[in-house]
Short mmCIF file of C-alpha atoms in Angstrom, two decimals:
data_model
loop_
_atom_site.label_atom_id
_atom_site.label_comp_id
_atom_site.label_asym_id
_atom_site.label_seq_id
_atom_site.Cartn_x
_atom_site.Cartn_y
_atom_site.Cartn_z
CA MET A 1 -6.02 2.13 37.12
CA ALA A 2 -9.59 0.92 36.92
CA GLU A 3 -10.85 0.22 33.55
CA GLU A 4 -13.54 2.99 33.76
CA ASN A 5 -10.91 5.57 34.61
CA LEU A 6 -8.81 4.55 31.57
CA TYR A 7 -11.81 5.16 29.30
CA ASP A 8 -12.39 8.67 31.06
CA LYS A 9 -8.75 9.58 30.29
CA PHE A 10 -9.08 9.10 26.57
CA HIS A 11 -11.97 10.62 24.83
CA GLU A 12 -14.20 8.08 23.21
CA GLU A 13 -15.69 8.82 19.67
CA ILE A 14 -18.06 6.59 17.84
CA LYS A 15 -19.13 7.22 14.18
CA GLN A 16 -21.79 5.28 12.20
CA PHE A 17 -22.72 6.07 8.60
CA TYR A 18 -23.28 4.58 5.22
CA CYS A 19 -20.44 4.09 2.75
CA LEU A 20 -18.94 1.43 0.39
CA GLY A 21 -22.35 -0.23 0.19
CA THR A 22 -22.57 -0.95 3.82
CA ILE A 23 -22.90 0.40 7.35
CA ILE A 24 -19.68 1.51 8.66
CA GLN A 25 -19.03 1.70 12.57
CA LEU A 26 -15.69 3.29 13.74
CA THR A 27 -14.78 3.70 17.31
CA ALA A 28 -11.56 5.45 18.61
CA TYR A 29 -10.13 6.29 21.92
CA GLY A 30 -7.70 9.14 21.95
CA HIS A 31 -7.44 13.00 22.56
CA MET A 32 -7.79 13.46 18.80
CA SER A 33 -10.31 10.94 18.16
CA LYS A 34 -13.03 13.03 16.88
CA ALA A 35 -10.84 14.68 14.27
CA ALA A 36 -9.42 11.06 13.32
CA LEU A 37 -12.84 9.68 12.72
CA ASN A 38 -13.89 12.87 10.75
CA ARG A 39 -10.86 12.37 8.46
CA ALA A 40 -11.56 8.65 8.30
CA GLN A 41 -15.11 9.28 6.97
CA GLU A 42 -13.66 11.73 4.47
CA ARG A 43 -11.13 9.13 3.26
CA LEU A 44 -13.75 6.28 2.90
CA ASN A 45 -16.07 8.52 0.86
CA GLU A 46 -13.10 9.43 -1.49
CA ILE A 47 -12.53 5.49 -1.92
CA ASP A 48 -16.18 4.80 -2.52
CA ASP A 49 -16.30 7.72 -5.19
CA LYS A 50 -13.29 6.14 -6.98
CA MET A 51 -14.27 2.59 -6.74
CA SER A 52 -17.99 2.02 -6.57
CA ALA A 53 -19.38 0.09 -9.38
CA PHE A 54 -22.89 1.90 -8.85
CA LYS A 55 -21.52 5.55 -9.16
CA ASN A 56 -21.45 6.34 -12.97
CA TYR A 57 -18.74 9.01 -12.12
CA SER A 58 -16.28 6.47 -10.39
CA GLU A 59 -13.01 5.26 -12.14
CA ILE A 60 -14.53 1.75 -12.01
CA SER A 61 -17.47 2.87 -13.94
CA LYS A 62 -15.32 4.54 -16.42
CA LEU A 63 -13.23 1.57 -16.99
CA ASN A 64 -16.37 -0.55 -17.60
CA LYS A 65 -17.60 2.03 -20.14
CA SER A 66 -14.26 1.85 -22.07
CA ALA A 67 -13.96 -1.91 -21.83
CA GLY A 68 -12.77 -3.37 -25.25
CA LYS A 69 -12.10 0.09 -26.48
CA ALA A 70 -9.35 2.15 -24.60
CA TYR A 71 -7.18 2.31 -21.65
CA GLU A 72 -8.28 4.56 -18.70
CA LYS A 73 -5.86 6.32 -16.54
CA VAL A 74 -6.74 5.75 -12.65
CA THR A 75 -5.57 7.13 -9.44
CA SER A 76 -3.06 5.62 -7.32
CA ASP A 77 -5.78 4.28 -4.90
CA THR A 78 -7.65 2.43 -7.69
CA TYR A 79 -4.49 1.28 -9.41
CA PHE A 80 -3.26 -0.33 -6.23
CA VAL A 81 -6.68 -2.11 -5.60
CA ILE A 82 -6.77 -3.49 -9.02
CA LYS A 83 -3.10 -4.83 -8.99
CA LYS A 84 -4.00 -6.41 -5.47
CA ALA A 85 -7.10 -7.92 -7.07
CA LEU A 86 -5.02 -9.46 -9.78
CA GLU A 87 -2.67 -10.83 -7.23
CA TYR A 88 -5.41 -12.58 -5.33
CA SER A 89 -7.07 -13.83 -8.50
CA LYS A 90 -3.83 -15.51 -9.49
CA LEU A 91 -3.18 -16.84 -6.03
CA SER A 92 -6.66 -18.56 -5.65
CA GLU A 93 -6.40 -19.90 -9.39
CA GLY A 94 -9.27 -17.60 -10.35
CA ASN A 95 -11.84 -18.42 -7.75
CA PHE A 96 -11.59 -14.76 -6.68
CA ASP A 97 -12.26 -12.96 -9.80
CA PRO A 98 -12.95 -9.13 -9.93
CA THR A 99 -14.69 -9.51 -13.51
CA ILE A 100 -17.31 -11.66 -12.18
CA ARG A 101 -20.05 -8.66 -12.24
CA PRO A 102 -21.72 -9.81 -15.62
CA LEU A 103 -22.65 -13.04 -13.87
CA VAL A 104 -23.79 -11.40 -10.67
CA ASN A 105 -25.90 -9.04 -12.55
CA LEU A 106 -27.58 -11.96 -14.51
CA TRP A 107 -28.60 -13.84 -11.40
CA ASN A 108 -29.51 -10.82 -9.21
CA ILE A 109 -29.36 -12.95 -6.08
CA GLY A 110 -30.88 -11.41 -3.02
CA LYS A 111 -32.77 -8.98 -5.07
CA GLU A 112 -36.44 -8.73 -6.10
CA ASN A 113 -35.70 -9.45 -9.73
CA PHE A 114 -33.81 -12.70 -9.07
CA ARG A 115 -34.42 -15.53 -11.27
CA ILE A 116 -32.62 -18.64 -12.64
CA PRO A 117 -31.03 -17.75 -16.00
CA SER A 118 -30.89 -20.38 -18.78
CA GLU A 119 -27.67 -22.50 -19.53
CA SER A 120 -27.14 -20.44 -22.74
CA GLU A 121 -27.35 -17.06 -20.83
CA ILE A 122 -24.84 -18.26 -18.22
CA GLN A 123 -22.57 -19.49 -21.01
CA GLU A 124 -22.69 -16.11 -22.82
CA LYS A 125 -21.80 -14.22 -19.73
CA LEU A 126 -19.01 -16.69 -18.83
CA LYS A 127 -17.12 -15.41 -21.94
CA LEU A 128 -16.80 -12.08 -20.19
CA VAL A 129 -15.44 -13.30 -16.93
CA ASN A 130 -11.66 -13.72 -16.91
CA TYR A 131 -9.19 -11.79 -14.60
CA LYS A 132 -6.33 -12.15 -17.12
CA ASP A 133 -8.50 -9.78 -19.53
CA ILE A 134 -7.53 -6.87 -17.17
CA PHE A 135 -4.64 -5.27 -18.95
CA VAL A 136 -2.47 -2.97 -16.92
CA ASN A 137 -0.06 -0.22 -18.36
CA GLU A 138 2.34 0.15 -15.47
CA GLU A 139 4.11 3.19 -16.79
CA LYS A 140 1.01 5.32 -17.24
CA SER A 141 -1.12 3.70 -14.28
CA GLU A 142 -3.70 2.88 -16.93
CA ILE A 143 -6.17 -0.02 -17.05
CA MET A 144 -8.29 -1.54 -19.75
CA LEU A 145 -10.67 -4.55 -19.99
CA LYS A 146 -10.02 -6.72 -23.11
CA LYS A 147 -13.64 -7.03 -24.22
CA GLU A 148 -16.67 -5.02 -24.74
CA GLY A 149 -19.23 -5.99 -22.07
CA GLN A 150 -16.84 -6.82 -19.44
CA LYS A 151 -17.35 -5.16 -16.17
CA LEU A 152 -14.87 -4.89 -13.18
CA ASP A 153 -16.11 -4.84 -9.71
CA VAL A 154 -13.58 -4.31 -6.81
CA GLY A 155 -16.11 -4.55 -4.02
CA GLY A 156 -14.84 -7.75 -2.95
CA ILE A 157 -11.46 -6.15 -2.11
CA ALA A 158 -12.00 -2.53 -1.83
CA LYS A 159 -13.34 -2.62 1.74
CA GLY A 160 -10.13 -4.23 2.91
CA TYR A 161 -8.08 -1.40 1.26
CA ALA A 162 -10.42 1.10 2.91
CA ALA A 163 -9.99 -0.48 6.41
CA ASP A 164 -6.23 -0.34 6.01
CA GLU A 165 -6.43 3.37 5.05
CA VAL A 166 -8.32 4.06 8.29
CA VAL A 167 -5.61 2.31 10.22
CA LYS A 168 -3.14 4.71 8.71
CA ILE A 169 -5.36 7.72 9.99
CA LEU A 170 -5.65 6.42 13.48
CA LYS A 171 -1.73 6.04 13.52
CA GLU A 172 -1.38 9.57 12.18
CA TYR A 173 -3.67 10.96 15.09
CA HIS A 174 -2.04 8.94 17.67
CA ILE A 175 -5.22 7.08 18.63
CA GLN A 176 -4.75 4.73 21.72
CA SER A 177 -7.17 2.09 20.87
CA GLY A 178 -9.99 1.54 18.27
CA LEU A 179 -12.21 -0.59 16.32
CA ILE A 180 -12.96 -0.36 12.68
CA ASN A 181 -16.01 -2.26 11.23
CA LEU A 182 -16.75 -1.91 7.70
CA GLY A 183 -19.92 -4.01 7.31
CA GLY A 184 -18.30 -6.98 9.04
CA ASN A 185 -14.75 -6.26 7.80
CA VAL A 186 -13.26 -5.74 11.25
CA PHE A 187 -9.84 -4.47 12.25
CA ALA A 188 -8.86 -4.44 15.82
CA PHE A 189 -6.55 -1.39 16.25
CA LYS A 190 -3.93 -1.86 18.97
CA LYS A 191 -5.13 -3.43 22.25
CA LYS A 192 -8.00 -2.30 24.37
CA LEU A 193 -7.44 0.45 26.91
CA ASN A 194 -6.92 -2.01 29.71
CA ASN A 195 -4.29 -3.77 27.67
CA GLU A 196 -6.34 -6.70 26.74
CA ASN A 197 -6.93 -8.08 23.20
CA TRP A 198 -10.16 -7.31 21.36
CA ASN A 199 -12.64 -10.24 21.32
CA ILE A 200 -14.10 -10.64 17.76
CA GLY A 201 -17.11 -12.95 17.58
CA ILE A 202 -17.44 -15.09 14.62
CA GLN A 203 -20.92 -15.28 13.37
CA ASN A 204 -22.92 -18.49 13.56
CA PRO A 205 -23.90 -18.91 9.94
CA PHE A 206 -26.99 -21.01 11.04
CA ASP A 207 -28.41 -18.40 13.47
CA ILE A 208 -29.42 -14.86 13.66
CA ARG A 209 -26.94 -12.09 13.53
CA GLY A 210 -24.99 -11.66 16.74
CA GLN A 211 -24.99 -15.21 17.51
CA CYS A 212 -21.43 -16.48 17.47
CA VAL A 213 -19.84 -19.88 16.83
CA GLY A 214 -16.74 -18.68 18.88
CA VAL A 215 -14.52 -15.73 19.57
CA VAL A 216 -11.11 -14.70 18.36
CA SER A 217 -8.80 -12.63 20.57
CA VAL A 218 -6.61 -10.33 18.56
CA SER A 219 -4.92 -6.93 18.43
CA ASN A 220 -3.63 -5.02 15.30
CA LYS A 221 -5.24 -7.63 13.22
CA SER A 222 -8.02 -7.73 10.56
CA VAL A 223 -10.88 -10.24 10.81
CA VAL A 224 -12.73 -10.66 7.50
CA THR A 225 -15.57 -13.26 6.88
CA SER A 226 -16.97 -14.38 3.51
CA GLY A 227 -20.10 -16.41 3.83
CA ASN A 228 -23.54 -17.74 2.25
CA TYR A 229 -25.90 -16.88 5.13
CA GLU A 230 -26.80 -13.26 4.65
CA ARG A 231 -27.49 -12.74 0.85
CA TYR A 232 -29.39 -15.51 -0.88
CA SER A 233 -32.52 -16.32 -2.88
CA GLU A 234 -34.86 -19.18 -2.56
CA ILE A 235 -37.11 -21.05 -4.89
CA HIS A 236 -39.14 -24.22 -4.16
CA GLY A 237 -37.10 -24.72 -0.98
CA LYS A 238 -33.76 -24.48 -2.71
CA LYS A 239 -31.35 -21.78 -1.68
CA PHE A 240 -29.09 -19.95 -4.05
CA GLN A 241 -26.38 -17.94 -2.26
CA HIS A 242 -24.84 -14.86 -3.67
CA ILE A 243 -21.25 -16.01 -4.20
CA ILE A 244 -20.81 -16.88 -7.91
CA ASP A 245 -18.37 -19.55 -8.98
CA ALA A 246 -16.39 -17.61 -11.73
CA LYS A 247 -15.57 -20.92 -13.42
CA ASN A 248 -19.01 -22.40 -14.02
CA GLY A 249 -21.28 -19.35 -13.70
CA TYR A 250 -23.54 -20.80 -11.02
CA PRO A 251 -23.84 -19.96 -7.24
CA THR A 252 -21.07 -21.70 -5.53
CA GLU A 253 -21.69 -25.21 -3.91
CA THR A 254 -19.06 -26.08 -1.43
CA ASN A 255 -18.94 -27.74 2.05
CA VAL A 256 -17.92 -24.31 3.52
CA VAL A 257 -20.71 -21.85 4.83
CA SER A 258 -18.21 -19.28 6.15
CA ALA A 259 -14.45 -18.45 5.74
CA THR A 260 -12.78 -16.15 8.11
CA ILE A 261 -9.28 -14.74 7.44
CA ILE A 262 -7.15 -13.29 10.23
CA SER A 263 -4.25 -11.05 8.85
CA ASP A 264 -2.19 -8.02 9.51
CA LYS A 265 -3.66 -6.12 6.54
CA SER A 266 -7.39 -6.17 5.78
CA ILE A 267 -6.81 -6.10 2.10
CA VAL A 268 -5.34 -9.62 2.44
CA GLY A 269 -8.23 -10.91 4.38
CA ASP A 270 -10.70 -9.34 1.65
CA GLY A 271 -8.57 -10.65 -1.10
CA LEU A 272 -8.48 -14.20 0.35
CA SER A 273 -11.82 -14.86 1.81
CA THR A 274 -13.98 -15.18 -1.12
CA GLY A 275 -11.43 -17.31 -3.06
CA VAL A 276 -10.90 -19.93 -0.20
CA TYR A 277 -14.64 -19.95 0.47
CA ILE A 278 -15.15 -21.19 -3.00
CA MET A 279 -12.18 -23.58 -2.82
CA GLY A 280 -13.51 -25.31 0.25
CA ALA A 281 -12.28 -26.05 3.55
CA GLU A 282 -9.46 -28.63 2.73
CA GLU A 283 -7.92 -26.66 -0.40
CA GLY A 284 -8.35 -23.27 1.46
CA ILE A 285 -6.45 -24.52 4.42
CA LYS A 286 -3.71 -25.68 2.16
CA LEU A 287 -3.53 -22.33 0.42
CA ILE A 288 -3.53 -20.25 3.72
CA ASN A 289 -0.85 -22.49 5.03
CA THR A 290 1.50 -21.14 2.37
CA ILE A 291 1.12 -17.64 3.16
CA ALA A 292 2.87 -16.00 6.22
CA LYS A 293 1.14 -14.18 9.05
CA VAL A 294 -2.28 -15.43 7.68
CA GLU A 295 -4.73 -17.60 9.64
CA ALA A 296 -8.16 -18.90 8.87
CA ILE A 297 -11.41 -20.35 10.41
CA PHE A 298 -13.60 -22.35 8.23
CA ILE A 299 -17.22 -23.47 9.06
CA THR A 300 -18.74 -26.17 7.08
CA LYS A 301 -22.33 -27.38 6.39
CA ASP A 302 -22.04 -30.22 9.08
CA LYS A 303 -21.07 -27.76 11.83
CA LYS A 304 -17.29 -28.56 11.67
CA VAL A 305 -14.64 -26.00 12.36
CA TYR A 306 -11.37 -26.09 10.64
CA ILE A 307 -8.70 -23.67 11.91
CA THR A 308 -5.01 -22.95 10.95
CA SER A 309 -2.51 -23.89 13.51
CA GLY A 310 -1.45 -20.36 14.21
CA ILE A 311 -4.80 -19.34 15.48
CA LYS A 312 -5.38 -22.20 17.95
CA ASP A 313 -4.43 -20.18 21.16
CA LYS A 314 -6.28 -17.25 20.02
CA PHE A 315 -9.75 -18.85 19.07
CA LYS A 316 -12.18 -20.11 21.53
CA LEU A 317 -15.31 -22.20 20.32
CA THR A 318 -18.21 -21.09 22.54
CA SER A 319 -21.21 -22.94 20.79
CA PRO A 320 -21.87 -26.63 21.79
CA ASP A 321 -23.43 -27.25 18.36
CA PHE A 322 -19.92 -27.08 16.64
CA SER A 323 -16.97 -29.12 16.83
CA TYR A 324 -13.26 -29.04 15.58
CA ILE A 325 -12.45 -31.21 12.76
#
């Protein structure tokens, strides 16, 4: 059957809206695609209402207000995400840390009120950053931060969870094919209608949005990238990128400019991408090689591309400016 006829057979529905602090783009092919994407939008709004650090009624905001004082009961969604955040914090040896927010607020990188804080300010905020200070009462699904002034921010992993929840909905509505894009967190749902894999472009970190280093060919996979090229501030020609190192309190300085994780679950990609970005290409590759069914693509400052062995036949380098290590 010709490809255009395939697309005629299954109704195409496209939805674009703002949620989770980013632009969401959902595409679905199926007889119930409109209903599926309406439900997906509702579900994403539910997750945002629970986990946004910017909504004062969210469960995360309530936890932050109770820091150092009391446990807060949370819903199963928030509890699951916090537990996963702790898991990936431990796995990355603290390079990913959901208590980083006091330092992020201190620097305000990418915002008009950006400034370089003093060493004493940084040291003071560093005392509030430690994922081991997140206390969990498993029996009651309660969470508490150890010290007053500590702030939890699950923005670095909640989008992954949200993408996985959309996948569940697409399955429930018997969607034939689809693409989930939560501000760069991409999930290729099943294959395209012509039974080919989806081709997901890996952004060239040195070029304008939409220019790619290469293409990864996937189906039923999540593709998540952490990088330093979209949010940064600049003073006297020096760039300060937005990913803060939880160990020293300063913007991360590493040989990596972007780290992409390919995995079955988007929460896995979200949980790993920031940590391995901070760790650097060599250490990051070592960690990824210990985790089953997870692959990675690292791009370094000198335009070298590191890839894990399991993705070699799925990734094609398309830019002549880059070369494999």
